[in-house]
Tab-separated table of N, CA and C in Angstrom:
chain	number	residue	atom	x	y	z
A	1	MET	N	6.885	87.457	182.990
A	1	MET	CA	5.558	86.549	182.860
A	1	MET	C	5.097	86.603	181.750
A	2	LYS	N	4.734	85.210	181.125
A	2	LYS	CA	4.523	84.535	179.797
A	2	LYS	C	2.876	85.230	179.795
A	3	ASP	N	2.343	84.715	178.785
A	3	ASP	CA	1.077	85.163	178.551
A	3	ASP	C	0.096	85.061	179.416
A	4	ILE	N	-0.509	85.945	179.704
A	4	ILE	CA	-1.875	85.978	180.777
A	4	ILE	C	-3.108	86.096	180.194
A	5	THR	N	-3.809	85.029	180.397
A	5	THR	CA	-5.190	85.326	180.257
A	5	THR	C	-6.597	85.374	181.060
A	6	VAL	N	-7.544	86.109	181.247
A	6	VAL	CA	-8.462	86.353	182.258
A	6	VAL	C	-9.588	85.530	181.653
A	7	ARG	N	-10.298	84.832	182.684
A	7	ARG	CA	-11.365	83.948	182.621
A	7	ARG	C	-12.259	83.853	183.809
A	8	GLN	N	-13.378	83.196	183.641
A	8	GLN	CA	-14.251	83.282	184.649
A	8	GLN	C	-13.878	82.184	185.780
A	9	ALA	N	-13.820	82.190	187.033
A	9	ALA	CA	-13.353	81.217	187.786
A	9	ALA	C	-14.426	80.008	187.865
A	10	ARG	N	-13.566	78.845	188.218
A	10	ARG	CA	-14.140	77.520	187.947
A	10	ARG	C	-14.237	77.102	189.499
A	11	GLU	N	-14.990	76.092	190.027
A	11	GLU	CA	-14.795	75.462	191.425
A	11	GLU	C	-13.532	74.886	191.642
A	12	THR	N	-12.645	74.444	190.539
A	12	THR	CA	-11.477	74.099	190.679
A	12	THR	C	-10.445	75.061	190.848
A	13	ASP	N	-10.872	76.416	190.691
A	13	ASP	CA	-9.954	77.383	191.149
A	13	ASP	C	-10.041	77.955	192.603
A	14	ALA	N	-10.894	77.275	193.419
A	14	ALA	CA	-11.231	77.769	194.659
A	14	ALA	C	-10.059	77.564	195.653
A	15	ALA	N	-9.109	76.624	195.785
A	15	ALA	CA	-8.033	76.584	196.722
A	15	ALA	C	-6.911	77.465	196.155
A	16	ALA	N	-6.721	77.753	194.798
A	16	ALA	CA	-5.697	78.960	194.451
A	16	ALA	C	-6.340	80.246	194.811
A	17	ILE	N	-7.712	80.485	194.625
A	17	ILE	CA	-8.205	81.799	195.043
A	17	ILE	C	-8.292	82.118	196.537
A	18	ALA	N	-8.239	81.005	197.229
A	18	ALA	CA	-8.317	80.975	198.738
A	18	ALA	C	-6.849	81.388	199.143
A	19	GLY	N	-5.833	80.931	198.334
A	19	GLY	CA	-4.593	81.171	198.700
A	19	GLY	C	-4.066	82.769	198.454
A	20	LEU	N	-4.517	83.137	197.405
A	20	LEU	CA	-4.471	84.478	197.086
A	20	LEU	C	-5.140	85.481	198.148
A	21	LEU	N	-6.221	85.022	198.765
A	21	LEU	CA	-6.830	85.651	199.741
A	21	LEU	C	-5.906	85.633	200.890
A	22	THR	N	-5.194	84.831	201.155
A	22	THR	CA	-4.144	84.804	202.268
A	22	THR	C	-3.321	85.662	202.169
A	23	GLN	N	-2.816	86.105	200.807
A	23	GLN	CA	-1.976	87.564	200.740
A	23	GLN	C	-2.811	88.733	201.098
A	24	VAL	N	-4.092	88.738	200.900
A	24	VAL	CA	-4.810	90.014	200.947
A	24	VAL	C	-4.868	89.973	202.356
A	25	GLY	N	-5.170	88.900	203.344
A	25	GLY	CA	-5.236	88.869	204.755
A	25	GLY	C	-3.869	89.452	205.199
A	26	LYS	N	-2.801	89.364	204.702
A	26	LYS	CA	-1.733	89.515	205.191
A	26	LYS	C	-1.584	91.223	205.125
A	27	VAL	N	-1.625	91.887	204.015
A	27	VAL	CA	-1.581	92.949	203.687
A	27	VAL	C	-2.368	93.795	204.675
A	28	HIS	N	-3.683	93.337	204.852
A	28	HIS	CA	-4.756	93.998	205.892
A	28	HIS	C	-4.307	93.720	207.083
A	29	SER	N	-4.000	92.446	207.675
A	29	SER	CA	-3.531	92.991	209.097
A	29	SER	C	-2.262	93.530	209.497
A	30	GLU	N	-1.112	93.475	208.339
A	30	GLU	CA	-0.010	94.243	208.537
A	30	GLU	C	-0.237	95.975	208.497
A	31	GLY	N	-1.549	96.301	207.689
A	31	GLY	CA	-1.818	97.539	207.692
A	31	GLY	C	-2.814	98.156	208.570
A	32	ARG	N	-3.432	97.593	209.218
A	32	ARG	CA	-4.134	97.813	210.155
A	32	ARG	C	-4.643	96.497	211.119
A	33	PRO	N	-3.156	96.509	212.187
A	33	PRO	CA	-3.487	95.265	212.871
A	33	PRO	C	-4.674	95.361	213.962
A	34	ASP	N	-4.920	96.541	213.890
A	34	ASP	CA	-5.995	97.008	214.922
A	34	ASP	C	-7.453	96.623	214.671
A	35	ILE	N	-7.383	96.291	213.518
A	35	ILE	CA	-8.684	95.944	212.841
A	35	ILE	C	-8.482	94.268	212.273
A	36	TYR	N	-7.530	93.819	211.814
A	36	TYR	CA	-7.386	92.625	211.136
A	36	TYR	C	-6.628	91.828	212.085
A	37	ARG	N	-7.156	90.137	212.217
A	37	ARG	CA	-6.234	89.443	212.774
A	37	ARG	C	-4.947	89.110	212.003
A	38	PRO	N	-3.996	88.695	212.740
A	38	PRO	CA	-2.882	88.544	211.668
A	38	PRO	C	-2.985	87.236	210.771
A	39	HIS	N	-2.741	87.521	209.580
A	39	HIS	CA	-2.323	86.877	208.464
A	39	HIS	C	-3.459	86.014	208.189
A	40	ILE	N	-4.884	86.248	208.490
A	40	ILE	CA	-5.841	85.130	208.267
A	40	ILE	C	-6.536	85.452	206.968
A	41	THR	N	-6.960	84.588	206.479
A	41	THR	CA	-7.599	84.699	204.891
A	41	THR	C	-9.059	85.111	205.190
A	42	LYS	N	-9.514	85.917	204.045
A	42	LYS	CA	-10.975	86.694	204.119
A	42	LYS	C	-11.914	85.482	204.111
A	43	HIS	N	-11.635	84.687	203.075
A	43	HIS	CA	-12.298	83.500	202.639
A	43	HIS	C	-11.492	82.301	202.774
A	44	ASN	N	-11.900	81.171	203.018
A	44	ASN	CA	-11.340	79.977	202.800
A	44	ASN	C	-11.848	79.385	201.615
A	45	GLU	N	-11.370	78.200	201.356
A	45	GLU	CA	-11.584	77.142	200.237
A	45	GLU	C	-12.990	76.838	199.891
A	46	ARG	N	-13.914	76.364	200.872
A	46	ARG	CA	-14.920	76.444	200.994
A	46	ARG	C	-16.039	77.407	200.588
A	47	SER	N	-15.829	78.610	200.968
A	47	SER	CA	-16.594	79.470	200.889
A	47	SER	C	-16.282	80.250	199.544
A	48	VAL	N	-15.043	80.231	199.288
A	48	VAL	CA	-14.403	80.418	197.652
A	48	VAL	C	-15.467	79.865	196.843
A	49	SER	N	-15.405	78.606	196.851
A	49	SER	CA	-16.480	77.391	196.053
A	49	SER	C	-17.728	77.890	196.070
A	50	ALA	N	-18.454	78.455	197.037
A	50	ALA	CA	-19.573	78.675	197.458
A	50	ALA	C	-20.172	79.817	196.753
A	51	MET	N	-19.033	80.662	196.676
A	51	MET	CA	-19.247	81.957	196.137
A	51	MET	C	-19.278	82.015	194.356
A	52	ILE	N	-18.461	80.856	194.078
A	52	ILE	CA	-18.417	80.374	192.365
A	52	ILE	C	-19.445	79.900	192.123
A	53	SER	N	-20.265	79.185	192.981
A	53	SER	CA	-21.499	78.379	192.410
A	53	SER	C	-22.903	79.132	192.781
A	54	GLY	N	-22.890	80.564	193.862
A	54	GLY	CA	-23.782	80.814	194.284
A	54	GLY	C	-24.797	81.583	193.343
A	55	GLY	N	-24.017	82.327	192.659
A	55	GLY	CA	-24.822	83.001	191.637
A	55	GLY	C	-24.714	84.389	192.058
A	56	ILE	N	-24.552	84.965	193.225
A	56	ILE	CA	-24.725	86.251	193.496
A	56	ILE	C	-23.281	86.934	193.239
A	57	TYR	N	-22.101	86.521	193.606
A	57	TYR	CA	-20.799	86.732	193.295
A	57	TYR	C	-20.213	86.451	191.634
A	58	LYS	N	-19.597	87.128	191.219
A	58	LYS	CA	-18.672	86.743	189.718
A	58	LYS	C	-17.585	86.640	190.100
A	59	LEU	N	-16.852	85.769	189.812
A	59	LEU	CA	-15.155	85.663	190.472
A	59	LEU	C	-14.163	85.338	188.680
A	60	PHE	N	-13.268	86.149	188.504
A	60	PHE	CA	-12.471	86.090	187.237
A	60	PHE	C	-11.141	85.768	188.048
A	61	VAL	N	-10.231	85.097	187.248
A	61	VAL	CA	-9.106	84.531	187.555
A	61	VAL	C	-8.109	85.046	186.286
A	62	ALA	N	-6.910	85.506	186.740
A	62	ALA	CA	-5.667	85.508	185.856
A	62	ALA	C	-4.847	84.344	185.685
A	63	GLU	N	-4.509	83.782	184.599
A	63	GLU	CA	-3.713	82.786	184.398
A	63	GLU	C	-2.691	83.174	183.980
A	64	SER	N	-1.663	82.257	184.231
A	64	SER	CA	-0.133	82.355	183.167
A	64	SER	C	0.189	80.929	183.475
A	65	GLU	N	0.581	80.223	182.324
A	65	GLU	CA	1.015	78.846	182.038
A	65	GLU	C	0.442	77.993	182.998
A	66	GLY	N	-0.905	78.069	182.915
A	66	GLY	CA	-1.941	77.010	183.454
A	66	GLY	C	-1.933	77.397	184.994
A	67	LYS	N	-1.410	78.417	185.499
A	67	LYS	CA	-1.279	78.716	186.820
A	67	LYS	C	-2.241	80.081	187.428
A	68	VAL	N	-3.179	79.910	188.070
A	68	VAL	CA	-3.704	81.350	188.673
A	68	VAL	C	-2.792	82.244	189.443
A	69	ILE	N	-2.749	83.435	188.895
A	69	ILE	CA	-1.814	84.326	189.819
A	69	ILE	C	-2.536	85.543	189.892
A	70	GLY	N	-3.774	85.718	189.723
A	70	GLY	CA	-4.683	86.740	190.244
A	70	GLY	C	-6.291	86.236	190.241
A	71	GLU	N	-6.913	87.239	191.112
A	71	GLU	CA	-8.056	87.232	191.360
A	71	GLU	C	-8.969	87.966	191.590
A	72	LEU	N	-10.343	88.035	190.867
A	72	LEU	CA	-10.837	89.334	191.374
A	72	LEU	C	-12.403	88.837	191.610
A	73	ILE	N	-13.225	89.582	192.624
A	73	ILE	CA	-14.569	88.968	193.038
A	73	ILE	C	-15.177	90.441	193.304
A	74	CYS	N	-16.326	90.091	192.418
A	74	CYS	CA	-17.172	91.227	192.297
A	74	CYS	C	-18.643	91.064	192.326
A	75	ARG	N	-19.756	92.023	192.531
A	75	ARG	CA	-21.062	91.555	192.645
A	75	ARG	C	-21.830	92.969	192.017
A	76	VAL	N	-22.972	92.471	191.632
A	76	VAL	CA	-23.610	93.584	191.263
A	76	VAL	C	-24.495	94.407	192.284
A	77	GLN	N	-24.773	95.742	192.395
A	77	GLN	CA	-25.465	96.285	193.724
A	77	GLN	C	-26.425	97.000	192.744
A	78	GLU	N	-27.661	97.286	193.418
A	78	GLU	CA	-28.822	97.760	192.599
A	78	GLU	C	-29.527	98.656	194.131
A	79	ARG	N	-29.713	99.969	193.521
A	79	ARG	CA	-30.802	100.809	194.533
A	79	ARG	C	-31.868	100.930	193.890
A	80	ASP	N	-33.196	101.269	194.593
A	80	ASP	CA	-34.100	101.762	194.122
A	80	ASP	C	-34.063	103.326	194.033
A	81	GLY	N	-34.847	103.971	193.215
A	81	GLY	CA	-34.620	105.565	193.600
A	81	GLY	C	-35.951	105.942	194.444
A	82	ASP	N	-35.481	106.838	195.601
A	82	ASP	CA	-36.493	107.285	196.303
A	82	ASP	C	-36.490	108.994	196.451
A	83	ALA	N	-36.958	109.428	197.359
A	83	ALA	CA	-36.970	111.131	197.286
A	83	ALA	C	-35.600	111.530	197.161
A	84	PHE	N	-34.617	110.932	197.720
A	84	PHE	CA	-33.233	111.417	197.872
A	84	PHE	C	-32.392	110.734	196.864
A	85	TYR	N	-32.400	109.432	196.573
A	85	TYR	CA	-31.272	108.874	195.592
A	85	TYR	C	-32.134	108.521	194.154
A	86	ARG	N	-31.504	108.621	193.111
A	86	ARG	CA	-31.987	108.335	191.926
A	86	ARG	C	-31.692	106.844	192.083
A	87	PRO	N	-32.184	105.808	191.002
A	87	PRO	CA	-32.209	104.541	191.075
A	87	PRO	C	-31.062	104.404	190.432
A	88	ARG	N	-30.111	102.969	190.981
A	88	ARG	CA	-28.782	102.956	190.153
A	88	ARG	C	-28.277	101.533	190.104
A	89	LYS	N	-27.505	101.282	189.341
A	89	LYS	CA	-27.164	100.111	189.176
A	89	LYS	C	-25.693	99.900	188.921
A	90	TRP	N	-24.905	99.089	189.740
A	90	TRP	CA	-23.432	99.440	189.515
A	90	TRP	C	-22.754	98.100	190.225
A	91	LEU	N	-21.342	97.672	189.790
A	91	LEU	CA	-20.530	96.670	190.007
A	91	LEU	C	-19.565	96.854	191.245
A	92	TYR	N	-19.801	96.116	192.061
A	92	TYR	CA	-19.023	96.684	193.089
A	92	TYR	C	-17.578	95.485	193.406
A	93	VAL	N	-16.248	95.681	193.124
A	93	VAL	CA	-15.445	95.005	193.037
A	93	VAL	C	-14.943	94.721	194.812
A	94	ASP	N	-15.122	93.647	195.540
A	94	ASP	CA	-14.888	92.951	196.831
A	94	ASP	C	-13.412	92.680	196.827
A	95	ASP	N	-12.596	92.118	195.979
A	95	ASP	CA	-11.302	91.769	196.077
A	95	ASP	C	-10.688	91.876	195.074
A	96	LEU	N	-9.631	92.110	195.133
A	96	LEU	CA	-8.465	92.109	193.815
A	96	LEU	C	-7.114	91.585	194.298
A	97	CYS	N	-6.337	91.012	193.861
A	97	CYS	CA	-5.477	90.142	194.285
A	97	CYS	C	-4.607	89.687	193.205
A	98	VAL	N	-3.445	90.272	192.948
A	98	VAL	CA	-2.242	89.763	192.119
A	98	VAL	C	-1.306	89.174	192.960
A	99	GLY	N	-0.888	87.539	192.743
A	99	GLY	CA	0.068	87.068	193.698
A	99	GLY	C	1.272	87.706	193.638
A	100	GLU	N	2.214	87.725	194.698
A	100	GLU	CA	3.509	88.240	194.740
A	100	GLU	C	4.267	88.309	193.636
A	101	GLU	N	4.584	87.302	192.965
A	101	GLU	CA	5.249	87.014	191.696
A	101	GLU	C	4.859	87.411	190.614
A	102	ALA	N	3.662	87.944	190.443
A	102	ALA	CA	3.221	88.291	189.157
A	102	ALA	C	2.792	89.900	189.440
A	103	ARG	N	2.887	90.519	190.721
A	103	ARG	CA	2.613	91.626	190.711
A	103	ARG	C	3.543	92.754	190.115
A	104	GLY	N	2.788	93.611	189.338
A	104	GLY	CA	3.577	94.367	188.234
A	104	GLY	C	3.437	93.929	186.722
A	105	SER	N	2.598	92.898	186.726
A	105	SER	CA	2.185	92.358	185.600
A	105	SER	C	1.119	92.685	184.954
A	106	GLU	N	0.676	92.475	183.546
A	106	GLU	CA	-0.591	92.850	183.216
A	106	GLU	C	-1.804	92.336	184.218
A	107	ALA	N	-1.783	91.370	184.928
A	107	ALA	CA	-2.613	90.487	185.747
A	107	ALA	C	-3.843	91.427	186.155
A	108	ALA	N	-3.405	92.631	187.154
A	108	ALA	CA	-4.324	93.014	187.358
A	108	ALA	C	-5.221	94.280	186.518
A	109	PRO	N	-4.494	94.979	185.547
A	109	PRO	CA	-5.225	95.473	184.496
A	109	PRO	C	-6.292	94.654	183.910
A	110	LEU	N	-5.841	93.360	183.483
A	110	LEU	CA	-6.717	92.623	182.806
A	110	LEU	C	-7.975	91.940	183.508
A	111	LEU	N	-7.581	92.040	184.690
A	111	LEU	CA	-8.655	91.585	185.844
A	111	LEU	C	-9.733	92.558	185.731
A	112	MET	N	-9.280	93.770	186.090
A	112	MET	CA	-10.307	95.064	185.982
A	112	MET	C	-10.961	95.141	185.067
A	113	GLY	N	-10.275	94.829	183.752
A	113	GLY	CA	-11.009	95.112	182.453
A	113	GLY	C	-11.874	94.185	182.082
A	114	ALA	N	-11.833	92.885	182.774
A	114	ALA	CA	-12.930	92.022	182.855
A	114	ALA	C	-14.208	92.211	183.564
A	115	ALA	N	-13.836	92.861	184.750
A	115	ALA	CA	-14.636	93.458	185.581
A	115	ALA	C	-15.736	94.414	184.892
A	116	GLU	N	-14.911	95.280	184.155
A	116	GLU	CA	-15.590	96.542	183.686
A	116	GLU	C	-16.168	96.125	182.671
A	117	ASN	N	-15.867	95.287	181.720
A	117	ASN	CA	-16.625	94.654	180.374
A	117	ASN	C	-17.805	93.952	180.988
A	118	TYR	N	-17.561	93.398	182.330
A	118	TYR	CA	-18.790	92.403	182.705
A	118	TYR	C	-20.061	93.570	182.908
A	119	ALA	N	-19.626	94.593	184.061
A	119	ALA	CA	-20.432	95.731	184.094
A	119	ALA	C	-20.959	96.293	183.325
A	120	ARG	N	-20.340	96.635	182.284
A	120	ARG	CA	-20.821	97.305	180.954
A	120	ARG	C	-22.015	96.306	180.327
A	121	ASP	N	-21.825	95.114	180.078
A	121	ASP	CA	-22.701	94.014	179.760
A	121	ASP	C	-24.192	93.893	180.172
A	122	LEU	N	-23.779	94.502	181.649
A	122	LEU	CA	-25.074	94.175	182.606
A	122	LEU	C	-25.707	95.670	182.747
A	123	GLY	N	-25.210	96.268	182.056
A	123	GLY	CA	-25.888	97.683	182.180
A	123	GLY	C	-25.565	98.618	183.720
A	124	CYS	N	-24.378	98.414	184.192
A	124	CYS	CA	-23.992	98.899	185.205
A	124	CYS	C	-23.677	100.416	184.902
A	125	ALA	N	-24.116	101.396	185.819
A	125	ALA	CA	-23.421	102.775	185.540
A	125	ALA	C	-21.713	102.877	186.162
A	126	ALA	N	-21.547	102.253	186.698
A	126	ALA	CA	-20.291	102.548	187.213
A	126	ALA	C	-19.301	101.291	188.086
A	127	VAL	N	-18.253	101.033	188.212
A	127	VAL	CA	-17.608	99.960	188.964
A	127	VAL	C	-17.113	100.747	190.190
A	128	GLU	N	-17.449	100.250	191.297
A	128	GLU	CA	-16.857	100.826	192.475
A	128	GLU	C	-15.993	99.921	193.310
A	129	LEU	N	-15.279	100.460	193.988
A	129	LEU	CA	-14.407	99.568	195.033
A	129	LEU	C	-13.973	100.318	196.010
A	130	ASN	N	-13.607	99.730	197.217
A	130	ASN	CA	-12.797	100.746	198.169
A	130	ASN	C	-11.058	100.393	198.342
A	131	CYS	N	-10.404	101.068	199.230
A	131	CYS	CA	-9.295	100.939	199.031
A	131	CYS	C	-8.372	101.588	200.359
A	132	TRP	N	-7.894	100.762	201.366
A	132	TRP	CA	-7.624	101.373	202.498
A	132	TRP	C	-6.400	102.310	202.269
A	133	ALA	N	-6.510	103.081	203.233
A	133	ALA	CA	-5.458	104.508	203.108
A	133	ALA	C	-3.963	103.947	203.194
A	134	PHE	N	-3.736	102.785	203.823
A	134	PHE	CA	-2.295	102.321	204.449
A	134	PHE	C	-1.933	101.606	202.881
A	135	ASN	N	-2.786	101.461	201.906
A	135	ASN	CA	-2.581	100.750	200.783
A	135	ASN	C	-2.139	101.234	199.746
A	136	LYS	N	-1.047	102.117	199.583
A	136	LYS	CA	-0.759	103.111	198.709
A	136	LYS	C	-0.485	102.549	197.261
A	137	ARG	N	0.168	101.463	197.237
A	137	ARG	CA	0.404	100.755	195.692
A	137	ARG	C	-1.138	100.498	195.157
A	138	ALA	N	-2.014	100.118	195.904
A	138	ALA	CA	-3.288	99.706	195.324
A	138	ALA	C	-3.955	101.374	194.725
A	139	ALA	N	-3.918	102.059	195.590
A	139	ALA	CA	-4.392	103.214	195.117
A	139	ALA	C	-3.713	103.977	193.957
A	140	ARG	N	-2.545	104.027	193.846
A	140	ARG	CA	-1.744	104.330	192.577
A	140	ARG	C	-2.211	103.544	191.275
A	141	PHE	N	-2.561	102.186	191.396
A	141	PHE	CA	-3.014	101.539	190.444
A	141	PHE	C	-4.316	101.750	190.065
A	142	TYR	N	-5.251	101.788	190.944
A	142	TYR	CA	-6.520	102.323	190.810
A	142	TYR	C	-6.734	103.507	189.676
A	143	GLU	N	-5.824	104.699	190.444
A	143	GLU	CA	-5.913	106.000	189.903
A	143	GLU	C	-5.450	105.907	188.408
A	144	LYS	N	-4.346	105.112	188.204
A	144	LYS	CA	-3.656	104.917	186.664
A	144	LYS	C	-4.662	104.356	185.990
A	145	ALA	N	-5.721	103.464	186.775
A	145	ALA	CA	-6.509	102.930	185.579
A	145	ALA	C	-7.702	103.950	185.430
A	146	GLY	N	-7.897	104.910	185.885
A	146	GLY	CA	-9.280	105.841	185.810
A	146	GLY	C	-9.986	105.834	186.719
A	147	TYR	N	-9.910	105.060	188.085
A	147	TYR	CA	-10.804	105.310	188.975
A	147	TYR	C	-10.266	106.744	189.965
A	148	VAL	N	-11.146	107.577	190.536
A	148	VAL	CA	-11.483	108.503	191.048
A	148	VAL	C	-11.970	108.299	192.711
A	149	PRO	N	-11.386	108.955	193.676
A	149	PRO	CA	-12.066	108.985	195.025
A	149	PRO	C	-13.685	109.209	194.988
A	150	GLN	N	-14.423	108.605	195.472
A	150	GLN	CA	-16.026	108.830	195.760
A	150	GLN	C	-16.612	109.703	197.031
A	151	ARG	N	-15.901	108.964	197.760
A	151	ARG	CA	-15.823	109.577	199.240
A	151	ARG	C	-14.712	109.084	200.002
A	152	THR	N	-14.713	109.857	201.323
A	152	THR	CA	-13.525	109.698	202.169
A	152	THR	C	-14.431	109.306	203.547
A	153	GLU	N	-13.843	107.928	204.266
A	153	GLU	CA	-14.349	107.753	205.371
A	153	GLU	C	-13.029	108.072	206.354
A	154	TYR	N	-13.629	108.851	207.713
A	154	TYR	CA	-12.791	109.061	208.563
A	154	TYR	C	-12.900	108.334	209.984
A	155	GLU	N	-11.949	108.015	210.918
A	155	GLU	CA	-11.964	107.596	212.065
A	155	GLU	C	-10.753	108.630	213.082
A	156	LYS	N	-11.589	108.452	214.371
A	156	LYS	CA	-10.829	109.401	215.310
A	156	LYS	C	-10.660	107.859	216.245
A	157	LYS	N	-9.634	107.420	216.856
A	157	LYS	CA	-9.733	106.341	217.791
A	157	LYS	C	-9.672	107.499	219.063
A	158	ILE	N	-10.423	106.672	219.811
A	158	ILE	CA	-10.686	107.609	221.287
A	158	ILE	C	-10.470	106.332	222.242
A	159	LYS	N	-9.864	105.370	222.332
A	159	LYS	CA	-9.252	104.175	223.449
A	159	LYS	C	-7.673	104.240	223.203
């Protein structure tokens, strides 16, 4: 893979990002067909465009030779302090996807680095994300990047 650059997404990237999110949908529907519909994208081009322009989410793309090869969608979250919780501000990564043809390249580390720099610039205490138990490759990537499990969710199927 030739030089990879990361930048903030533009509305003209919406179709490429939606295409990558189709790959995310495929991974999820194959990993948990009891939860996810087959090969459905999480966001279509219109909803991605709205996220880019809406101000709540920050979207980054990785590019190589003028083509979007990866995306990261994140948003700042804050919690006021109370009797139980301390006040806290963190960046939550909703989605990270590198296209099949670019997996194993530097795209994912560069995208996560952009998110971490963004979080640092905003004064966030941490970057958080979730990773499904079936997605071993992603879990290995996050752990290699210095992420550690924060909590574990359990389920027991009763049907």
